[in-house]
Amino acid sequence: MAALTECEVEIVPMRGGKDAILKNLLQEVESMKQQ
């Protein structure tokens, strides 16, 4: 999962910008907490 997240962080800035990255990371953290 860590590798996937790193790839997303590399790719997302081209499309959505930093706001998209922050939202994505927050969702990742919340999903990890629930598991």
Tab-separated table of N, CA and C in Angstrom:
chain	number	residue	atom	x	y	z
A	1	MET	N	0.840	-1.213	0.000
A	1	MET	CA	0.000	0.000	0.000
A	1	MET	C	0.868	1.253	0.000
A	2	ALA	N	1.975	1.196	0.703
A	2	ALA	CA	2.861	2.361	0.771
A	2	ALA	C	3.372	2.742	-0.618
A	3	ALA	N	3.735	1.722	-1.397
A	3	ALA	CA	4.262	1.991	-2.737
A	3	ALA	C	3.188	2.646	-3.607
A	4	LEU	N	1.961	2.164	-3.493
A	4	LEU	CA	0.856	2.730	-4.266
A	4	LEU	C	0.641	4.190	-3.890
A	5	THR	N	0.674	4.472	-2.596
A	5	THR	CA	0.484	5.847	-2.136
A	5	THR	C	1.588	6.750	-2.678
A	6	GLU	N	2.821	6.252	-2.679
A	6	GLU	CA	3.934	7.051	-3.194
A	6	GLU	C	3.728	7.352	-4.675
A	7	CYS	N	3.253	6.358	-5.429
A	7	CYS	CA	2.997	6.567	-6.853
A	7	CYS	C	1.922	7.637	-7.040
A	8	GLU	N	0.881	7.572	-6.225
A	8	GLU	CA	-0.194	8.557	-6.331
A	8	GLU	C	0.330	9.956	-6.047
A	9	VAL	N	1.188	10.081	-5.051
A	9	VAL	CA	1.751	11.387	-4.699
A	9	VAL	C	2.569	11.937	-5.860
A	10	GLU	N	3.213	11.050	-6.610
A	10	GLU	CA	4.002	11.484	-7.765
A	10	GLU	C	3.099	11.918	-8.916
A	11	ILE	N	1.966	11.217	-9.095
A	11	ILE	CA	1.132	11.426	-10.282
A	11	ILE	C	0.122	12.555	-10.086
A	12	VAL	N	-0.520	12.597	-8.919
A	12	VAL	CA	-1.631	13.524	-8.689
A	12	VAL	C	-1.289	14.991	-8.941
A	13	PRO	N	-0.093	15.481	-8.558
A	13	PRO	CA	0.185	16.906	-8.749
A	13	PRO	C	-0.019	17.385	-10.182
A	14	MET	N	0.215	16.519	-11.144
A	14	MET	CA	0.044	16.895	-12.547
A	14	MET	C	-1.422	17.170	-12.853
A	15	ARG	N	-2.323	16.503	-12.133
A	15	ARG	CA	-3.748	16.599	-12.438
A	15	ARG	C	-4.489	17.513	-11.471
A	16	GLY	N	-4.386	17.209	-10.180
A	16	GLY	CA	-5.260	17.873	-9.219
A	16	GLY	C	-4.586	18.895	-8.329
A	17	GLY	N	-3.271	18.816	-8.207
A	17	GLY	CA	-2.580	19.757	-7.343
A	17	GLY	C	-2.484	19.274	-5.903
A	18	LYS	N	-1.928	20.136	-5.060
A	18	LYS	CA	-1.628	19.752	-3.677
A	18	LYS	C	-2.893	19.468	-2.872
A	19	ASP	N	-3.972	20.191	-3.143
A	19	ASP	CA	-5.216	19.945	-2.403
A	19	ASP	C	-5.678	18.510	-2.599
A	20	ALA	N	-5.573	18.019	-3.835
A	20	ALA	CA	-5.979	16.647	-4.122
A	20	ALA	C	-5.105	15.659	-3.363
A	21	ILE	N	-3.815	15.953	-3.271
A	21	ILE	CA	-2.897	15.072	-2.544
A	21	ILE	C	-3.296	15.009	-1.077
A	22	LEU	N	-3.539	16.167	-0.480
A	22	LEU	CA	-3.872	16.205	0.944
A	22	LEU	C	-5.156	15.438	1.217
A	23	LYS	N	-6.168	15.630	0.382
A	23	LYS	CA	-7.430	14.911	0.563
A	23	LYS	C	-7.197	13.413	0.438
A	24	ASN	N	-6.399	13.015	-0.548
A	24	ASN	CA	-6.134	11.594	-0.768
A	24	ASN	C	-5.413	10.998	0.428
A	25	LEU	N	-4.399	11.701	0.932
A	25	LEU	CA	-3.643	11.183	2.076
A	25	LEU	C	-4.536	11.073	3.309
A	26	LEU	N	-5.415	12.046	3.519
A	26	LEU	CA	-6.324	11.984	4.663
A	26	LEU	C	-7.233	10.770	4.555
A	27	GLN	N	-7.718	10.477	3.348
A	27	GLN	CA	-8.573	9.311	3.153
A	27	GLN	C	-7.794	8.033	3.417
A	28	GLU	N	-6.539	7.989	2.993
A	28	GLU	CA	-5.694	6.816	3.237
A	28	GLU	C	-5.540	6.583	4.732
A	29	VAL	N	-5.259	7.656	5.475
A	29	VAL	CA	-5.057	7.532	6.920
A	29	VAL	C	-6.334	7.045	7.597
A	30	GLU	N	-7.472	7.612	7.211
A	30	GLU	CA	-8.744	7.209	7.817
A	30	GLU	C	-9.033	5.741	7.535
A	31	SER	N	-8.779	5.285	6.320
A	31	SER	CA	-9.037	3.886	5.976
A	31	SER	C	-8.102	2.966	6.756
A	32	MET	N	-6.866	3.395	6.982
A	32	MET	CA	-5.912	2.590	7.749
A	32	MET	C	-6.368	2.475	9.203
A	33	LYS	N	-6.889	3.566	9.757
A	33	LYS	CA	-7.343	3.550	11.147
A	33	LYS	C	-8.495	2.565	11.325
A	34	GLN	N	-9.378	2.499	10.347
A	34	GLN	CA	-10.561	1.644	10.458
A	34	GLN	C	-10.189	0.165	10.384
A	35	GLN	N	-9.121	-0.193	9.714
A	35	GLN	CA	-8.764	-1.606	9.529
A	35	GLN	C	-8.169	-2.219	10.778
